Every structure is written in C-alpha cells, then in structure tokens.
Short mmCIF file of C-alpha atoms and ligand atoms in Angstrom, two decimals:
data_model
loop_
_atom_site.label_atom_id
_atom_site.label_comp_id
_atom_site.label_asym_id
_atom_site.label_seq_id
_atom_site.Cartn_x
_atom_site.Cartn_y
_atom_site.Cartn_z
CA UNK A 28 58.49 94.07 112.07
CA UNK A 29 61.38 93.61 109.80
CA UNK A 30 63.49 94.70 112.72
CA UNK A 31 62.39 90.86 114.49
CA UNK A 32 62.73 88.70 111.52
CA UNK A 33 65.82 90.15 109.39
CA UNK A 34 68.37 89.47 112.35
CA UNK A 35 66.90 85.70 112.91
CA UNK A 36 67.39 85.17 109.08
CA UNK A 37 70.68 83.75 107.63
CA UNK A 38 72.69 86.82 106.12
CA UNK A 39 75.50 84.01 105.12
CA UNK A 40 76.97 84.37 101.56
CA UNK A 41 77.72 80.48 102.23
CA UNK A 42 73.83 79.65 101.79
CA UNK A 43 71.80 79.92 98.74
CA UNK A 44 68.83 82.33 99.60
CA UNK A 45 64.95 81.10 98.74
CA UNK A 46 63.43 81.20 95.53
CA UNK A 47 61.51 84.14 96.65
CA UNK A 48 64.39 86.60 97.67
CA UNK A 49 66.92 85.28 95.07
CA UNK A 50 63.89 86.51 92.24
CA UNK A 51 63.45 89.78 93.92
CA UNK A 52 66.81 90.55 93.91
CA UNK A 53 67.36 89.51 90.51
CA UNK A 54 64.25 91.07 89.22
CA UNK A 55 64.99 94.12 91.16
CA UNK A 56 68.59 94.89 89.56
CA UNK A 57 67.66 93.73 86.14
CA UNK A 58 65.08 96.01 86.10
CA UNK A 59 67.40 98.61 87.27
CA UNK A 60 70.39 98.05 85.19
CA UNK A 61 67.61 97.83 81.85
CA UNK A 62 66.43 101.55 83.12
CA UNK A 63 68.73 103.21 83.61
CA UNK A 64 71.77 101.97 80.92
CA UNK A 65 71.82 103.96 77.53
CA UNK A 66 72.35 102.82 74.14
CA UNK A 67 75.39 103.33 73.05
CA UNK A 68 77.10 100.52 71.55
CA UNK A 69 81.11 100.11 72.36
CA UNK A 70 82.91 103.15 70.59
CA UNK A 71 86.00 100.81 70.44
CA UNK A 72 87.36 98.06 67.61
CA UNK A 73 88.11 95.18 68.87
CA UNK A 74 91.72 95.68 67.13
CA UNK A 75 94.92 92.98 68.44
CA UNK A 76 95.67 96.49 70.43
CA UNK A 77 92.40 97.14 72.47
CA UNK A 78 91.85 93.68 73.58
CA UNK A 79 95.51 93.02 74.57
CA UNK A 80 94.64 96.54 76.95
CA UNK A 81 91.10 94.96 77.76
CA UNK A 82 92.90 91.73 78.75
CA UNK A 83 95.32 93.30 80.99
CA UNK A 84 92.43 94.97 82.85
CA UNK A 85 90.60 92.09 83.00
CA UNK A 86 92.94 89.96 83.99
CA UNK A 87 94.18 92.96 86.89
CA UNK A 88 90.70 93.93 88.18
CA UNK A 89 88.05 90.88 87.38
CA UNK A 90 89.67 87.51 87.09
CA UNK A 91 90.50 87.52 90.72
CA UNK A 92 86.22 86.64 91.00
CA UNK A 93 85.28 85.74 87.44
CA UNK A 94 88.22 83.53 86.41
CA UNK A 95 90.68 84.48 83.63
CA UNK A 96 88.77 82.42 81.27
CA UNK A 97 85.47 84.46 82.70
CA UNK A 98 83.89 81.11 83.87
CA UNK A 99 83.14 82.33 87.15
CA UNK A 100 85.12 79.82 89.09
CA UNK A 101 86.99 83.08 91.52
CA UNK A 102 90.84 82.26 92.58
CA UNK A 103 89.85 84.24 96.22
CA UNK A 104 88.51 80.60 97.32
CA UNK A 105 85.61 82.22 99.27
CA UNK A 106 81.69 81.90 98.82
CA UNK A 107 80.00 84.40 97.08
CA UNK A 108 76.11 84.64 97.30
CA UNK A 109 74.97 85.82 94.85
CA UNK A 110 77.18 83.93 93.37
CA UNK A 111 79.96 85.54 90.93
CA UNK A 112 78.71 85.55 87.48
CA UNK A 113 80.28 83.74 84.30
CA UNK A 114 80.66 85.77 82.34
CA UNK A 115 81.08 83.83 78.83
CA UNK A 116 77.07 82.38 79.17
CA UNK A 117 73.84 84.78 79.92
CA UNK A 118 75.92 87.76 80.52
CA UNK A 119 76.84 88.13 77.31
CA UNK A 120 72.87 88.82 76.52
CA UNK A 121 73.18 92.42 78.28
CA UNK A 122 73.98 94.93 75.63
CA UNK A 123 77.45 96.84 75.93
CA UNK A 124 75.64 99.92 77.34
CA UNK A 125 74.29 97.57 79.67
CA UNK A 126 77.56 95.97 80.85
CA UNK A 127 79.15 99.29 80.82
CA UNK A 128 76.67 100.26 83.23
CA UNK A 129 76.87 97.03 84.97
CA UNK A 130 80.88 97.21 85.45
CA UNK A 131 80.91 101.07 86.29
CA UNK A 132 78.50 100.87 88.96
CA UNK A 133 79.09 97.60 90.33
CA UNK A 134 76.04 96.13 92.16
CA UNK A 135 75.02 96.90 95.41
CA UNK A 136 74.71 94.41 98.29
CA UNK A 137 76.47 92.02 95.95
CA UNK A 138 80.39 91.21 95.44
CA UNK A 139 80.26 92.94 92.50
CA UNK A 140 82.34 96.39 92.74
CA UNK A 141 81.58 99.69 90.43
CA UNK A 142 84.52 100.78 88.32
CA UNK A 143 83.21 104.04 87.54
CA UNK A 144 84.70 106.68 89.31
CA UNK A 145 88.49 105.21 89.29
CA UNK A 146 88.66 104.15 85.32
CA UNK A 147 88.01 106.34 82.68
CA UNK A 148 85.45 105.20 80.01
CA UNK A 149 88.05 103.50 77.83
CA UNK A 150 89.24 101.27 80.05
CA UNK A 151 85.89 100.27 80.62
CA UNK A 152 85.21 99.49 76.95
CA UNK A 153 88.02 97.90 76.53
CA UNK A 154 87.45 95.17 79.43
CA UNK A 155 83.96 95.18 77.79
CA UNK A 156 86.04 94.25 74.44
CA UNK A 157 87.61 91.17 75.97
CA UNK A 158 84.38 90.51 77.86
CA UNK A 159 82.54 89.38 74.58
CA UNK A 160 86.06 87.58 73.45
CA UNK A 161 85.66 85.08 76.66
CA UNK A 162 82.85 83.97 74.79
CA UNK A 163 84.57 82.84 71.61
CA UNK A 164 88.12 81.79 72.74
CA UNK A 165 89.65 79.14 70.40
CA UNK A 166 90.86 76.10 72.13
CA UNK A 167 94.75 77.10 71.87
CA UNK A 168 93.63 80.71 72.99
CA UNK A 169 91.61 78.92 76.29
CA UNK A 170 94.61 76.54 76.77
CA UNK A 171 97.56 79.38 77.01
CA UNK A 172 95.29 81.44 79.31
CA UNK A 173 94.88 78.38 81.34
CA UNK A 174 98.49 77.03 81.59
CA UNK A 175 99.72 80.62 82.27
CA UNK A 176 97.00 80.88 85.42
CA UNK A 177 98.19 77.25 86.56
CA UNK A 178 102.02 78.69 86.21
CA UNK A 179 100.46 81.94 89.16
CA UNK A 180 98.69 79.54 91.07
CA UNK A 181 101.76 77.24 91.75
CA UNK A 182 104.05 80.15 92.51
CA UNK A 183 101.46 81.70 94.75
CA UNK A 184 100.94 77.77 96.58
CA UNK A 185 104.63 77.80 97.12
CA UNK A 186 104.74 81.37 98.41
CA UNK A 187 101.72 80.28 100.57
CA UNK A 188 103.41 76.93 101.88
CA UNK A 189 106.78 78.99 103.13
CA UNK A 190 104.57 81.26 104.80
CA UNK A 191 102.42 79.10 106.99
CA UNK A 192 102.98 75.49 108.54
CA UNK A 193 101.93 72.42 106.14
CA UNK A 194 98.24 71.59 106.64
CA UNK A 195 96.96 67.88 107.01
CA UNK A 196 94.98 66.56 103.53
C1 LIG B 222 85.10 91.12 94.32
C2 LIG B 222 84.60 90.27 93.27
C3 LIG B 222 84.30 90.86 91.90
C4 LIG B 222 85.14 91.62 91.11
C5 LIG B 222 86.55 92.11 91.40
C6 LIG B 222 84.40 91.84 89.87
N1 LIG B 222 83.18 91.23 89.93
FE1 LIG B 222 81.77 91.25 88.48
N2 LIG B 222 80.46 90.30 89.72
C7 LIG B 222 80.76 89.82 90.97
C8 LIG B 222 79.58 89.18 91.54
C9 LIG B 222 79.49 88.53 92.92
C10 LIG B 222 78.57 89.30 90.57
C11 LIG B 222 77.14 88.78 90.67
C12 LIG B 222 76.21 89.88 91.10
C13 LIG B 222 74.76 89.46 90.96
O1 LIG B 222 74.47 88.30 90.71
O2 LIG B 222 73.89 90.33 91.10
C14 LIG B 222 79.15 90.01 89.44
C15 LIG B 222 78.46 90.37 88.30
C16 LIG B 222 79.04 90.89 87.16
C17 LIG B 222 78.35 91.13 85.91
C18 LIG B 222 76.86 90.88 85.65
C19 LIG B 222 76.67 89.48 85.21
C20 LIG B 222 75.23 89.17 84.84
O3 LIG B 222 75.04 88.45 83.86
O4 LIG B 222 74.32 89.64 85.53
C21 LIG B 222 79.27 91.59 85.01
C22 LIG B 222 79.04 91.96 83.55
C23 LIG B 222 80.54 91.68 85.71
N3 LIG B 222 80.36 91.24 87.03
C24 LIG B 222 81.71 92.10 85.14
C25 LIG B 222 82.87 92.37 85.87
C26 LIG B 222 84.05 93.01 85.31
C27 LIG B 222 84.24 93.34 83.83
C28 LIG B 222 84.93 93.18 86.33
C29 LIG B 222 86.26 93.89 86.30
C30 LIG B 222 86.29 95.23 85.77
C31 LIG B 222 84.31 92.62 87.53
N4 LIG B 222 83.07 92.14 87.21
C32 LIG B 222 84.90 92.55 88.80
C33 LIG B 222 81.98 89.91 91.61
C34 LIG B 222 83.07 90.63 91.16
#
C-alpha cells in the first residue's frame, strides 16, 4: 500500500508537510533524542578561550544553515523542510547531553548532519558552549557578528557577479 501513495505524495523540502506528519516526525525524534541522550552536563567552562574555539566551529560547520547569530535564517539560500532550527529560542530547552547528542548524530531524513564520528567530544562541547551564548548576545556582541557576516556576504556577491552574467531584478 505505501508503495501507491508515498510516490503520489509531495517529497518537496519547498512545502510544509500536514499537521499530521510534521507531529510524527517531531514526536518521533524527540522521543528519540530524550531516550537515548545521557546526563552529563558540559565538562567545559565557558572561559574567553573555549567559546572563542566554540565560535570558530560554529561559525565553520553550522552557520552556513543556522545563521552566525543562530537565528536560523541559512546563507545556502535553499528551502529546508523541516525547516533549519534557531537555535537561540526552544532549542536552548534540550539539556547539553541532549544537544550533544543532537549535534553528534545529526538527524536523519532531515538537513541536519551528525558530527560524531569526525570531531572529537571537545569540539562538540565547545560549539555547545557558544550554542547557549547565541542566546544571550549583548547588542554590540550581535552587531559585530552581524557587520562582519555582511562584510562575507558582499565579497562572496562580488565573487558571484564576476563569475556569472548579471541577472535581471
Ligand atoms: C546542512 C545544514 C545544517 C548544518 C550544517 C547544521 N545543521 Fe543543525 N539542523 C539543521 C536542520 C534542517 C535542523 C532541523 C531538524 C529538525 O527539525 O528535525 C537542525 C537541527 C538542529 C538542532 C536541534 C534543534 C531543535 O531545537 O530541535 C540543533 C541543536 C542543531 N541543529 C545544532 C547544529 C550545530 C551545533 C551544528 C554545527 C556543528 C549544526 N546544527 C549544523 C541543519 C543543519
């Protein structure tokens, strides 16, 4: 049976699922993620040293879907369904052994990748480290990690513009 209808459903990450499979699938990996994560809270300080390392992580492996400020807005301008996460509102409700499982394994049949097998555990806390400091950036802290992403986005535009013809508005 599910051999007829899957294939005449839409698989597009452009459209926003029903009510009924977006709460299975949500329900479904919560669930999972809550099982299965331990309890061990972050073994690091967040010292000036560790989040400067958590930053540059962040800003190498996650910001390219969840925004350098974490506010889920991805620089890849593509569609995402589910959608990519912001990580400065809900998320932060998961518990650090729950985003460490969360980051390490990634989540299947979503966008979201595991880290696991090609970091090693401190990296992983230490993204985890700046993951809570998205939430509580000062205004001057949100405004130089802004203006620096607006200085890389203009470089990459021009880069972009030499490479292919000019498109109409
Ligand atoms: C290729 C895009 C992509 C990259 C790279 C990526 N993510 Fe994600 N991430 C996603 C998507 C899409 C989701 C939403 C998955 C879902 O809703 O089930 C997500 C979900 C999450 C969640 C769960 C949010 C929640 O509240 O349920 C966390 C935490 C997270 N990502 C952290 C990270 C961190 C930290 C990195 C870098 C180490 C990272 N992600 C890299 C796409 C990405």
């Amino acid at each position: 049976m599910a051999f007829l209808v899957l294939p005449s459903m839409s698989w597009s990450a452009t459209r926003r699922p029903g009510p009924v499979e977006n709460f299975l699938a949500r329900h479904i990996t919560s669930n999972w993620i809550r099982h299965n994560a331990d309890e061990q809270s972050n073994p690091f300080r967040p010292t000036p040293e560790n989040l400067r390392a958590g930053q540059v992580d962040f800003d190498g492996h996650c910001s390219g879907c969840h925004g350098v400020t974490g506010n889920g807005e991805n620089q890849i301008e593509a569609d995402f369904y589910p959608p990519v996460a912001a990580l400065t509102g809900d998320t932060q409700k998961w518990s650090d052994a729950e985003l460490y499982f969360i980051i390490a394994n990634g989540i299947r049949m979503t966008g979201m990748p595991g880290f696991g097998k090609k970091h090693d555990p401190k990296e992983i806390w230490g993204v985890i480290l700046w993951v809570r400091h998205l939430a509580h950036l000062s205004p001057q802290e949100k405004a130089a990690i802004e203006s620096r992403m607006r200085m890389m986005t203009e470089q990459h535009e021009k880069m972009m513009k030499t490479a292919r013809p000019q498109q109409a508005e």
